PDB file of C-alpha atoms in Angstrom:
ATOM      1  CA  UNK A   1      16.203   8.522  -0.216  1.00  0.00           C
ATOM      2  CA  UNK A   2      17.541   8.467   3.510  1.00  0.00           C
ATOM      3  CA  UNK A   3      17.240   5.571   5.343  1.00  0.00           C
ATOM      4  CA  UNK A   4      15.919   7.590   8.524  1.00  0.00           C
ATOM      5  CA  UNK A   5      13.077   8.554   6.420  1.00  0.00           C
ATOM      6  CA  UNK A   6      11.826   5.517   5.260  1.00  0.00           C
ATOM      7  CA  UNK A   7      11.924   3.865   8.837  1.00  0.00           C
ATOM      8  CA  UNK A   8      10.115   6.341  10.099  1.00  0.00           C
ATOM      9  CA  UNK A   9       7.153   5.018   8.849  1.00  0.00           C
ATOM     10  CA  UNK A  10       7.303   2.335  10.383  1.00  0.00           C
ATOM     11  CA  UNK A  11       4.982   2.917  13.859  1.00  0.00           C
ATOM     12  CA  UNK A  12       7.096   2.506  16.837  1.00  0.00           C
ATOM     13  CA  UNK A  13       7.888  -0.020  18.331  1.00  0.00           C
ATOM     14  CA  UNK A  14       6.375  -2.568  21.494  1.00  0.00           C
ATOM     15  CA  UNK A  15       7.376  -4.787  23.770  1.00  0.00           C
ATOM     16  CA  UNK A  16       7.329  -8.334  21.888  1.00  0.00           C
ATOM     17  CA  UNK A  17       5.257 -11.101  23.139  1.00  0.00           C
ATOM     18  CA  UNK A  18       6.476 -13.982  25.854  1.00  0.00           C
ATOM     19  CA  UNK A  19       5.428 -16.531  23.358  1.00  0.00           C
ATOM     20  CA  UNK A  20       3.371 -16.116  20.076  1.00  0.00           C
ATOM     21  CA  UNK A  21       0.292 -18.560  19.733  1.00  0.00           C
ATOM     22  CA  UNK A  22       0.980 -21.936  17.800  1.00  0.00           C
ATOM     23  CA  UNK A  23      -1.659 -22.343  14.540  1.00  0.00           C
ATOM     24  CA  UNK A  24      -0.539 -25.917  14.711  1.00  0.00           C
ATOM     25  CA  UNK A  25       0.372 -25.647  10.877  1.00  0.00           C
ATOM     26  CA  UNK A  26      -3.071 -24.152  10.207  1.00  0.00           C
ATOM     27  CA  UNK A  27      -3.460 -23.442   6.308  1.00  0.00           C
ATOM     28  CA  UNK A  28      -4.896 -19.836   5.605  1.00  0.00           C
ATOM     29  CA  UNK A  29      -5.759 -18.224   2.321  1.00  0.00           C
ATOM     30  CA  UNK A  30      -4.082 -14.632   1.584  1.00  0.00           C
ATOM     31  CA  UNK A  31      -5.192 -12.492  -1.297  1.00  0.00           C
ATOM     32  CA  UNK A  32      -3.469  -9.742  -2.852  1.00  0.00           C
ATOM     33  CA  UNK A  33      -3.299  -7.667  -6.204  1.00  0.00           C
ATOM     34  CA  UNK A  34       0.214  -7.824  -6.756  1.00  0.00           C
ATOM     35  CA  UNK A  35       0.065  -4.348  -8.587  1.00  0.00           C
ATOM     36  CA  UNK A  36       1.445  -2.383  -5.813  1.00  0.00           C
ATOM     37  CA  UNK A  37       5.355  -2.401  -5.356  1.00  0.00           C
ATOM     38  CA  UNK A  38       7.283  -2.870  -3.187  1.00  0.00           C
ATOM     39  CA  UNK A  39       4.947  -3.619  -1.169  1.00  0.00           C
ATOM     40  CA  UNK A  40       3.696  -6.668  -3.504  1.00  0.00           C
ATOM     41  CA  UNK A  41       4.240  -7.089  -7.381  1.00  0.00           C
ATOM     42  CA  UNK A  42       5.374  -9.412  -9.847  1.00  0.00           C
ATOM     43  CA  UNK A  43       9.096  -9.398 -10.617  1.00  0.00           C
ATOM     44  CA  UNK A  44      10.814  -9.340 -13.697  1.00  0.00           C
ATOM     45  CA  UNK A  45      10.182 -13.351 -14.404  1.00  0.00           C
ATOM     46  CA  UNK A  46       6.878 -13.268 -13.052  1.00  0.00           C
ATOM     47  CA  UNK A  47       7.392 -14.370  -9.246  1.00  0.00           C
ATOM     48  CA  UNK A  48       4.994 -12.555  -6.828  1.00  0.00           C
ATOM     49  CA  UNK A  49       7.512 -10.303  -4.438  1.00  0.00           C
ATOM     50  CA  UNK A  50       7.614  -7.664  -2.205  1.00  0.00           C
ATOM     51  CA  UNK A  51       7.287  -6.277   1.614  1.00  0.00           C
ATOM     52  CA  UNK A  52       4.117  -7.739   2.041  1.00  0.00           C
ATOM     53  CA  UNK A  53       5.057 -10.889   0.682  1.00  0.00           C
ATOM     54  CA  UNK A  54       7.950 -11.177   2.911  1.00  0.00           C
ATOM     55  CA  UNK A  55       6.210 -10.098   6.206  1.00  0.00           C
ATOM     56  CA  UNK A  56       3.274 -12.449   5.590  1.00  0.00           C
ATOM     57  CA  UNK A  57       5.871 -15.262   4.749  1.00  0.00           C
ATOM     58  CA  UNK A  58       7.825 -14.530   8.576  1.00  0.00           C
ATOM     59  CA  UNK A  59       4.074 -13.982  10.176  1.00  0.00           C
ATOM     60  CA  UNK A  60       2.877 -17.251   9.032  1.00  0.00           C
ATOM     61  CA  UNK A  61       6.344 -18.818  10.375  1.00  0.00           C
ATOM     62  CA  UNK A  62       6.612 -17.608  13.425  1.00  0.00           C
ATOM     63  CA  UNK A  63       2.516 -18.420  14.101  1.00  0.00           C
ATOM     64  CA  UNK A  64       3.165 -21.904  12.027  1.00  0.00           C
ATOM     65  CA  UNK A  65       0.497 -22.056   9.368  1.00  0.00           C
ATOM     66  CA  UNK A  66       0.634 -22.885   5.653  1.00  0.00           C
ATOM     67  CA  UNK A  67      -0.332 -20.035   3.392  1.00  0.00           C
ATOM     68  CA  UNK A  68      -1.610 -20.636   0.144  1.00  0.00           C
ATOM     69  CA  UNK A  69      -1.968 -16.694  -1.848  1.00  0.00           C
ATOM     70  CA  UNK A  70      -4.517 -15.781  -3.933  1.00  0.00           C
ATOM     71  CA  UNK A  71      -4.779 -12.859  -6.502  1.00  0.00           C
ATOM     72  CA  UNK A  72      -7.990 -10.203  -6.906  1.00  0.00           C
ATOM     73  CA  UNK A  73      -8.467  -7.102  -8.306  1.00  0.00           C
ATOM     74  CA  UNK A  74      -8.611  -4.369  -5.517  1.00  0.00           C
ATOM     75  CA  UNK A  75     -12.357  -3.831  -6.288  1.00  0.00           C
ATOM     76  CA  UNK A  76     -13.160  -6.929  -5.649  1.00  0.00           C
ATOM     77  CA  UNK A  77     -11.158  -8.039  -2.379  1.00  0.00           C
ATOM     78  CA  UNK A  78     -12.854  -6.323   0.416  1.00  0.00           C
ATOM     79  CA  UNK A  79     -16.169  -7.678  -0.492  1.00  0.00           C
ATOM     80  CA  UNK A  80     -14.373 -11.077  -1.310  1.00  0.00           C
ATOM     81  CA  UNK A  81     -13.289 -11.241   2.233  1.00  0.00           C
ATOM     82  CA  UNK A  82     -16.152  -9.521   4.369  1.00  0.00           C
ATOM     83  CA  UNK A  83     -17.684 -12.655   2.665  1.00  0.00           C
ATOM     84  CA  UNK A  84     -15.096 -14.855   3.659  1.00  0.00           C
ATOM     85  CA  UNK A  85     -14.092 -16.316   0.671  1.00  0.00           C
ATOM     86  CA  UNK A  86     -10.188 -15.612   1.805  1.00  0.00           C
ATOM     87  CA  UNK A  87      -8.867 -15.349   5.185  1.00  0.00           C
ATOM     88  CA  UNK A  88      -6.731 -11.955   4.787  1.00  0.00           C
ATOM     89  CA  UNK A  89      -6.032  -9.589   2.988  1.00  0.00           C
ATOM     90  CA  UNK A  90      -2.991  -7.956   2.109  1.00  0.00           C
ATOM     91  CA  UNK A  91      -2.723  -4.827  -0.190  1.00  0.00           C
ATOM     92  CA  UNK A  92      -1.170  -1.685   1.520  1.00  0.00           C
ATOM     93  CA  UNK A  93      -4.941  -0.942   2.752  1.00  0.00           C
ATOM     94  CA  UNK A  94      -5.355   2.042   4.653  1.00  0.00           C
ATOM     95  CA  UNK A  95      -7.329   1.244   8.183  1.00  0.00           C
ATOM     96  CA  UNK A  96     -10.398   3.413   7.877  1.00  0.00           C
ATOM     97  CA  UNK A  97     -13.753   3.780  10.351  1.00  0.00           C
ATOM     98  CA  UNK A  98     -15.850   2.804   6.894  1.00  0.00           C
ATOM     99  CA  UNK A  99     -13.837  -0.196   6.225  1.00  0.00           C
ATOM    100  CA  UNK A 100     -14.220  -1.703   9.798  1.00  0.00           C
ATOM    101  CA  UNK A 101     -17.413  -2.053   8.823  1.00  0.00           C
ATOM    102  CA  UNK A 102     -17.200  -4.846   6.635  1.00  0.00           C
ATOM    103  CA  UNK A 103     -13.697  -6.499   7.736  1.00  0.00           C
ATOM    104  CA  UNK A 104     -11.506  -6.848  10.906  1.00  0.00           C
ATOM    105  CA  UNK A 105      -8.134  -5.277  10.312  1.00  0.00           C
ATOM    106  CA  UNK A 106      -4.756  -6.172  11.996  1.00  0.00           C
ATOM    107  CA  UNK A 107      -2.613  -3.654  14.068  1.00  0.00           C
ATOM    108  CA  UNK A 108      -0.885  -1.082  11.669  1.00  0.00           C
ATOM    109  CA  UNK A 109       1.887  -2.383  10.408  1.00  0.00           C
ATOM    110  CA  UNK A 110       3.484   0.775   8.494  1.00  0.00           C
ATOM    111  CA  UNK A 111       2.641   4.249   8.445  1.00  0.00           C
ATOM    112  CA  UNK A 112       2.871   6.733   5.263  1.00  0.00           C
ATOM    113  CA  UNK A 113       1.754   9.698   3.764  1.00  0.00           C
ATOM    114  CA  UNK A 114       0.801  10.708   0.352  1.00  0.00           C
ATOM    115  CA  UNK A 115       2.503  12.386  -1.924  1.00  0.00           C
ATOM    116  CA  UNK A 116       2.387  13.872  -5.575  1.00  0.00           C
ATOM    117  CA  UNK A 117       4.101  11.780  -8.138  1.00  0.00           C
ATOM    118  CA  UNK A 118       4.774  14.017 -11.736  1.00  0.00           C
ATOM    119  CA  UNK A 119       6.724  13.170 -14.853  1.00  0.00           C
ATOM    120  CA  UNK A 120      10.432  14.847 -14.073  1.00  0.00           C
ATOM    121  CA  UNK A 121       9.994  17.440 -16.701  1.00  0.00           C
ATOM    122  CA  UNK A 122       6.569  18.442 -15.304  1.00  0.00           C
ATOM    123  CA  UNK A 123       6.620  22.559 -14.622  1.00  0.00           C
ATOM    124  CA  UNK A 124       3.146  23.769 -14.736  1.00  0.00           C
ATOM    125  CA  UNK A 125       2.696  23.122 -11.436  1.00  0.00           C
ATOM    126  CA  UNK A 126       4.312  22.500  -8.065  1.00  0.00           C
ATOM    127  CA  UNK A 127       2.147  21.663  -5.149  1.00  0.00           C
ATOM    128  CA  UNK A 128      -1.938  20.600  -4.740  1.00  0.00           C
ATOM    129  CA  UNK A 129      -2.726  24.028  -5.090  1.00  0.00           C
ATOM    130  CA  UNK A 130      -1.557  25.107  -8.449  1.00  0.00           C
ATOM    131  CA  UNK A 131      -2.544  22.048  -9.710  1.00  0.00           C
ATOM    132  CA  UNK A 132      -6.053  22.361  -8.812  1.00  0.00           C
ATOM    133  CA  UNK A 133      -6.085  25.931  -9.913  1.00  0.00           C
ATOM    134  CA  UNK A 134      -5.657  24.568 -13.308  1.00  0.00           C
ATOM    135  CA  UNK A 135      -8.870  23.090 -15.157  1.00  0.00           C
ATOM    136  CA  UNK A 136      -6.410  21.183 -17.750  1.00  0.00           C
ATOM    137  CA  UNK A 137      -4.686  19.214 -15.332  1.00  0.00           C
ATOM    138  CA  UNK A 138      -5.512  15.298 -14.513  1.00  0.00           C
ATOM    139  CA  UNK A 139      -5.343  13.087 -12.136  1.00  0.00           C
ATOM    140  CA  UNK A 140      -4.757   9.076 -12.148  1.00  0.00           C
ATOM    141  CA  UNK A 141      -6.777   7.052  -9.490  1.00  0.00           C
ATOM    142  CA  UNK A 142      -8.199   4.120  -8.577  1.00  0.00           C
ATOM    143  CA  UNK A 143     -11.995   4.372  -7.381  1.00  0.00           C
ATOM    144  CA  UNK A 144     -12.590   3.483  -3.717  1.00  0.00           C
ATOM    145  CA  UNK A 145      -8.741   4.067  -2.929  1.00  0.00           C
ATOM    146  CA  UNK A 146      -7.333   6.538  -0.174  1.00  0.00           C
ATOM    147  CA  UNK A 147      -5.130   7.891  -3.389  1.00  0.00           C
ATOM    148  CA  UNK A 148      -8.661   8.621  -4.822  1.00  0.00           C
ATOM    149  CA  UNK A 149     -10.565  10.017  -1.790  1.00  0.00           C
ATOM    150  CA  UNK A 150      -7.125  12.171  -1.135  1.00  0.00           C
ATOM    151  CA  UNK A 151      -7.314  13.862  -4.435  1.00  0.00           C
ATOM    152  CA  UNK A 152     -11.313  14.337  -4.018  1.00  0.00           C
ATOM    153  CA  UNK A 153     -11.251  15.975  -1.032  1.00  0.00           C
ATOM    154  CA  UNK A 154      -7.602  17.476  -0.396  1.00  0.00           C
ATOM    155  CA  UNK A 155      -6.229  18.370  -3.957  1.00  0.00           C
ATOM    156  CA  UNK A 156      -9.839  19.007  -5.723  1.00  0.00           C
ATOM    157  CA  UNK A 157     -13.231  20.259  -5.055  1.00  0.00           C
ATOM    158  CA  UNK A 158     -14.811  17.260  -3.470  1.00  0.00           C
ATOM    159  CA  UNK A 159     -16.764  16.096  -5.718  1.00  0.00           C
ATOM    160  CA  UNK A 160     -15.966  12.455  -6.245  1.00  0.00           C
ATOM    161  CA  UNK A 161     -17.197  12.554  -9.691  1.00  0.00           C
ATOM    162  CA  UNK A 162     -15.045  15.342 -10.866  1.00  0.00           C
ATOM    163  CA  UNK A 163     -14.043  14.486 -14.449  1.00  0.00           C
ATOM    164  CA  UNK A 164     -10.199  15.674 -14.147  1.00  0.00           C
ATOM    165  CA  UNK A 165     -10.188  12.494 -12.101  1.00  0.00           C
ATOM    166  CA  UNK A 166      -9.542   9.563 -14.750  1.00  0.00           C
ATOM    167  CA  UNK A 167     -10.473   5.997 -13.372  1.00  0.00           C
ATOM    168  CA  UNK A 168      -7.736   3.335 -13.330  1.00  0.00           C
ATOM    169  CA  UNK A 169      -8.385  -0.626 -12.597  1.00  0.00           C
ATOM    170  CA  UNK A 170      -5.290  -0.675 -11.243  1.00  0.00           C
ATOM    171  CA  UNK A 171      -2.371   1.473  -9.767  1.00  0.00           C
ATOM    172  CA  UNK A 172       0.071   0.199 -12.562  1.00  0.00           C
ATOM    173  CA  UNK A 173      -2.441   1.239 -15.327  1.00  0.00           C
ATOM    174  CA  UNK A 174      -2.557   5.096 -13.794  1.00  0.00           C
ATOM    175  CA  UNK A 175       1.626   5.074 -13.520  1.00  0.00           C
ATOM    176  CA  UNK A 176       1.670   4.281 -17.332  1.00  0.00           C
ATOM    177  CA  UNK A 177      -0.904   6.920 -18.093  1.00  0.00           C
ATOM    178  CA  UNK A 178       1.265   9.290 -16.309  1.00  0.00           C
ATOM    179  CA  UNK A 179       4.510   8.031 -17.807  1.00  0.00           C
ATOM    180  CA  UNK A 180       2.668   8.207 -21.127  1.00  0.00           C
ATOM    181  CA  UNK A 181       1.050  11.516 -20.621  1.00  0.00           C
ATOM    182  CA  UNK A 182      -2.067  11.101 -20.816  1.00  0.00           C
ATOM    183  CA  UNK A 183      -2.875  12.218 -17.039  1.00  0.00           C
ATOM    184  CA  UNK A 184      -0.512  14.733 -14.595  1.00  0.00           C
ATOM    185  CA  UNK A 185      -0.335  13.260 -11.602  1.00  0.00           C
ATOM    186  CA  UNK A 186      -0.582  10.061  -9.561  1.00  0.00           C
ATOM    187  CA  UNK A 187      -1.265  10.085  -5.550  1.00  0.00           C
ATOM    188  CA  UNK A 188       0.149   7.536  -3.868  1.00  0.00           C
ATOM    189  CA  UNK A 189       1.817   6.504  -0.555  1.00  0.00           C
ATOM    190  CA  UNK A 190       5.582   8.001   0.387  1.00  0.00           C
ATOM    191  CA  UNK A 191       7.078   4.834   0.557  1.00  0.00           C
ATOM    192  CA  UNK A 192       6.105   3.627  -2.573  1.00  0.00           C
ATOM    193  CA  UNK A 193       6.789   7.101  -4.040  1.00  0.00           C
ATOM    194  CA  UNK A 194       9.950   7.859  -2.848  1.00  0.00           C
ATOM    195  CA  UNK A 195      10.540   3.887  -4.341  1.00  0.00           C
ATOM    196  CA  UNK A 196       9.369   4.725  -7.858  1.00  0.00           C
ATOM    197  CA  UNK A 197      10.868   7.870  -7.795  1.00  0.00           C
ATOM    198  CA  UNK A 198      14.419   6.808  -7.349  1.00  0.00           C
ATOM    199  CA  UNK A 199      13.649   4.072  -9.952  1.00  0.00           C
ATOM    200  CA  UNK A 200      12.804   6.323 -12.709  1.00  0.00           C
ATOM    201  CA  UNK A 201      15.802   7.602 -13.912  1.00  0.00           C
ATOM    202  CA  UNK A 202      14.900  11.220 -13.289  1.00  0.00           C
ATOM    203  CA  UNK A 203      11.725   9.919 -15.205  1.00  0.00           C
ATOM    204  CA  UNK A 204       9.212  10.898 -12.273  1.00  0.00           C
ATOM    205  CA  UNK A 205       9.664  13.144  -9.235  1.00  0.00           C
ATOM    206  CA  UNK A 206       7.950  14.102  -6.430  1.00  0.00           C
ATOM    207  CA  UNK A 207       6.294  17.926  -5.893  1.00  0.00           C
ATOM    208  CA  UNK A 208       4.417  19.358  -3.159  1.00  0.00           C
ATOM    209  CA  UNK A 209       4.155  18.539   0.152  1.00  0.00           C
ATOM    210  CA  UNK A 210       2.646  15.207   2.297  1.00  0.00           C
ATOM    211  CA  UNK A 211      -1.134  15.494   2.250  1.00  0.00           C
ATOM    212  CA  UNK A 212      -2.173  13.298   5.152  1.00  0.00           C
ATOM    213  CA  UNK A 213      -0.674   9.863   6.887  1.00  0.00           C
ATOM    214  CA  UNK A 214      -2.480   6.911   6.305  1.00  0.00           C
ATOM    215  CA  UNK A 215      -2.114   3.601   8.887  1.00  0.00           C
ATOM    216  CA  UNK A 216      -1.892   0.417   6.793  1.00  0.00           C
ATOM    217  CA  UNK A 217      -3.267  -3.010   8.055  1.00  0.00           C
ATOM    218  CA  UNK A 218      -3.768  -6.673   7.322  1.00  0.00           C
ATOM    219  CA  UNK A 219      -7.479  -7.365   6.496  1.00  0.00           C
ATOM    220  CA  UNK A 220      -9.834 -10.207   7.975  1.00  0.00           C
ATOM    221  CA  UNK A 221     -13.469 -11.383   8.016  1.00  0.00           C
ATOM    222  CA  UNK A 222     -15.204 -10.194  10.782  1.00  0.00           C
ATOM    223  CA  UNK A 223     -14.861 -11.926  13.485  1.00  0.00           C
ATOM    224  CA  UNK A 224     -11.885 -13.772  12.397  1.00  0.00           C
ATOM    225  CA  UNK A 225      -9.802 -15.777  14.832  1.00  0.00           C
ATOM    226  CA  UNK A 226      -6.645 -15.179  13.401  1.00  0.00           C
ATOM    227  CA  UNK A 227      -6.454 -11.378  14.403  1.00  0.00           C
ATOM    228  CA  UNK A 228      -5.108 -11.945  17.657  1.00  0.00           C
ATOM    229  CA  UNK A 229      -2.636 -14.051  16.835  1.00  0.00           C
ATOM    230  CA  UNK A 230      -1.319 -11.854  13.447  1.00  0.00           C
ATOM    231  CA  UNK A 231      -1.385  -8.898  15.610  1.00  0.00           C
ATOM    232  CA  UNK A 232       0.785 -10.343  18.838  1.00  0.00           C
ATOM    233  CA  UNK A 233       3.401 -11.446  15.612  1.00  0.00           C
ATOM    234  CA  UNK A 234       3.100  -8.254  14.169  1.00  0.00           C
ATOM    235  CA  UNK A 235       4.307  -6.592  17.148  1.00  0.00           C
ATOM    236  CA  UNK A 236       6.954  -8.900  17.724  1.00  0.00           C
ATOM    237  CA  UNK A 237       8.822  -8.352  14.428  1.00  0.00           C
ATOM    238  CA  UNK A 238       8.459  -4.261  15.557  1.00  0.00           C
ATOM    239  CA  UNK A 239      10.350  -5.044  18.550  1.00  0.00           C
ATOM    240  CA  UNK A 240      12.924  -7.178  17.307  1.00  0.00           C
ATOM    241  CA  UNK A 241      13.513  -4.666  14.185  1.00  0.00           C
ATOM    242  CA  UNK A 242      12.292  -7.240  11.498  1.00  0.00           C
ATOM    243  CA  UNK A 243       9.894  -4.408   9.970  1.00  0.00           C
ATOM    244  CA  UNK A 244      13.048  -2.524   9.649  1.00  0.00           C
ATOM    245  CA  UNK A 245      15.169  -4.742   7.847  1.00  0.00           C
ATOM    246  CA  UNK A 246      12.368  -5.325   5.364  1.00  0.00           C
ATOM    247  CA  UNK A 247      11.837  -1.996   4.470  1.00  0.00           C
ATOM    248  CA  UNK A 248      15.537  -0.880   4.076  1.00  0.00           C
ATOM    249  CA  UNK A 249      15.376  -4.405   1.724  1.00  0.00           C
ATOM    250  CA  UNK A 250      12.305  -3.175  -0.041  1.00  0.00           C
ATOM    251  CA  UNK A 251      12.127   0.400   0.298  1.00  0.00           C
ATOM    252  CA  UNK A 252      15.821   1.503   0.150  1.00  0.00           C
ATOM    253  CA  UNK A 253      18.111  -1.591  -1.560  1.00  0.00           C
ATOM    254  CA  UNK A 254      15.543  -3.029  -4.462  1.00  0.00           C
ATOM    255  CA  UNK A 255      15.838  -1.291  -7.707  1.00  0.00           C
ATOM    256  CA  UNK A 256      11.667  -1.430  -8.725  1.00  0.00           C
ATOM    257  CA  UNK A 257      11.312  -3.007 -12.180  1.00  0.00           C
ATOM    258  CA  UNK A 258       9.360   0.020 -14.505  1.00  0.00           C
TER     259      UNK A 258
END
């Protein structure tokens, strides 16, 4: 992978706030799956890591509040916080018209694309559409997921209840199934790709080309007061290249564990 690459998506940068807002050590709840590295997943002995984790941990610093992470399946965490049960979310979720809906989001903090992940011996096909041109082939997703709705609509038919797409709780579950062979392909974001990717060994690759870019943000009940001031840090760290040091650490210098 080439550094240039994988700060690119990162959006560019703004001017940084005069002076951030003070939450007066303000304790907030933040929820997460921890199944999604690097942007958050449990390490090797079990400590929750990763992008997220580290830009939520400077975020919370610079704004001075105490945060206290929680863990939920994906399924479960939009309603959990439209409800207000936590006060964000963070889970590399894609900013979409449907969602706003239901939840605030922050600014975009990172911008990717998706990409076709394959086992590295994998020759029967080579881009979305040879691979939909073949009735065999499968496809690992989770339901409700841009991964998912990519694959519906720009790799199959779209019909969301095609049967050569095989449900996953979580992304981790899908990556084994490939690994295993069981499905053919996994969807997922270019950073994360490009991350597993390099991991593998020559165990996974990536074929085709980018099939859409995808804005991720921080999540929030509606209404939520601590938008504004997660969004004014948020473009602070752009400016002052703290998004960029993270994701050389995370994207570029950490070996993934497999």
């Amino acid at each position: 992978m080439k550094v240039a690459f994988l700060l690119a998506i990162l959006l560019a940068a703004v001017p940084a706030f005069a002076e951030l807002p003070d939450l007066g050590g303000r304790s907030v709840t933040v929820v997460t799956e921890n199944t999604y590295p690097p942007l958050q997943f449990l390490d090797k002995e079990g400590v929750a890591v990763g992008w997220e984790y580290d830009a939520m941990n400077e975020i919370a610093r610079r704004l001075n509040m105490q945060v206290d992470y929680q863990h939920s399946s994906w399924d479960a965490m939009i309603p959990a916080i439209s409800s207000g049960q936590f006060d964000i979310g963070m889970d590399g979720i894609t900013i979409r018209d449907d969602r706003k809906e239901s939840v605030d989001f922050s600014t975009p903090y990172m911008r990717s694309e998706m990409i076709m992940l394959v086992r590295g011996d994998e020759t029967r096909f080579a881009d979305a559409k040879s691979f939909a041109a073949d009735p065999k082939l499968l496809m690992a997703a989770q339901p409700g997921t841009t991964p998912f709705y990519v694959g519906v609509y720009e790799v199959l038919d779209g019909n969301e209840a095609n049967p050569r797409i095989k449900m996953f709780e979580t992304f981790g579950a899908g990556l084994e199934a490939l690994k295993a062979g069981d499905v053919d392909l996994v969807l997922t974001d270019s950073a994360a790709g490009e991350a597993y990717a390099a991991a593998s060994n020559g165990a996974l690759k990536i074929v085709g080309g980018r099939l859409g870019a995808e804005d991720f943000g921080f999540i929030f009940p509606k209404g939520s007061e601590l938008v504004a001031p997660v969004d004014a840090a948020i473009k602070e760290m752009k400016s002052d290249g703290t998004f960029a040091k993270l994701t050389k650490k995370w994207f570029v210098d950490t070996k993934l564990v497999e």
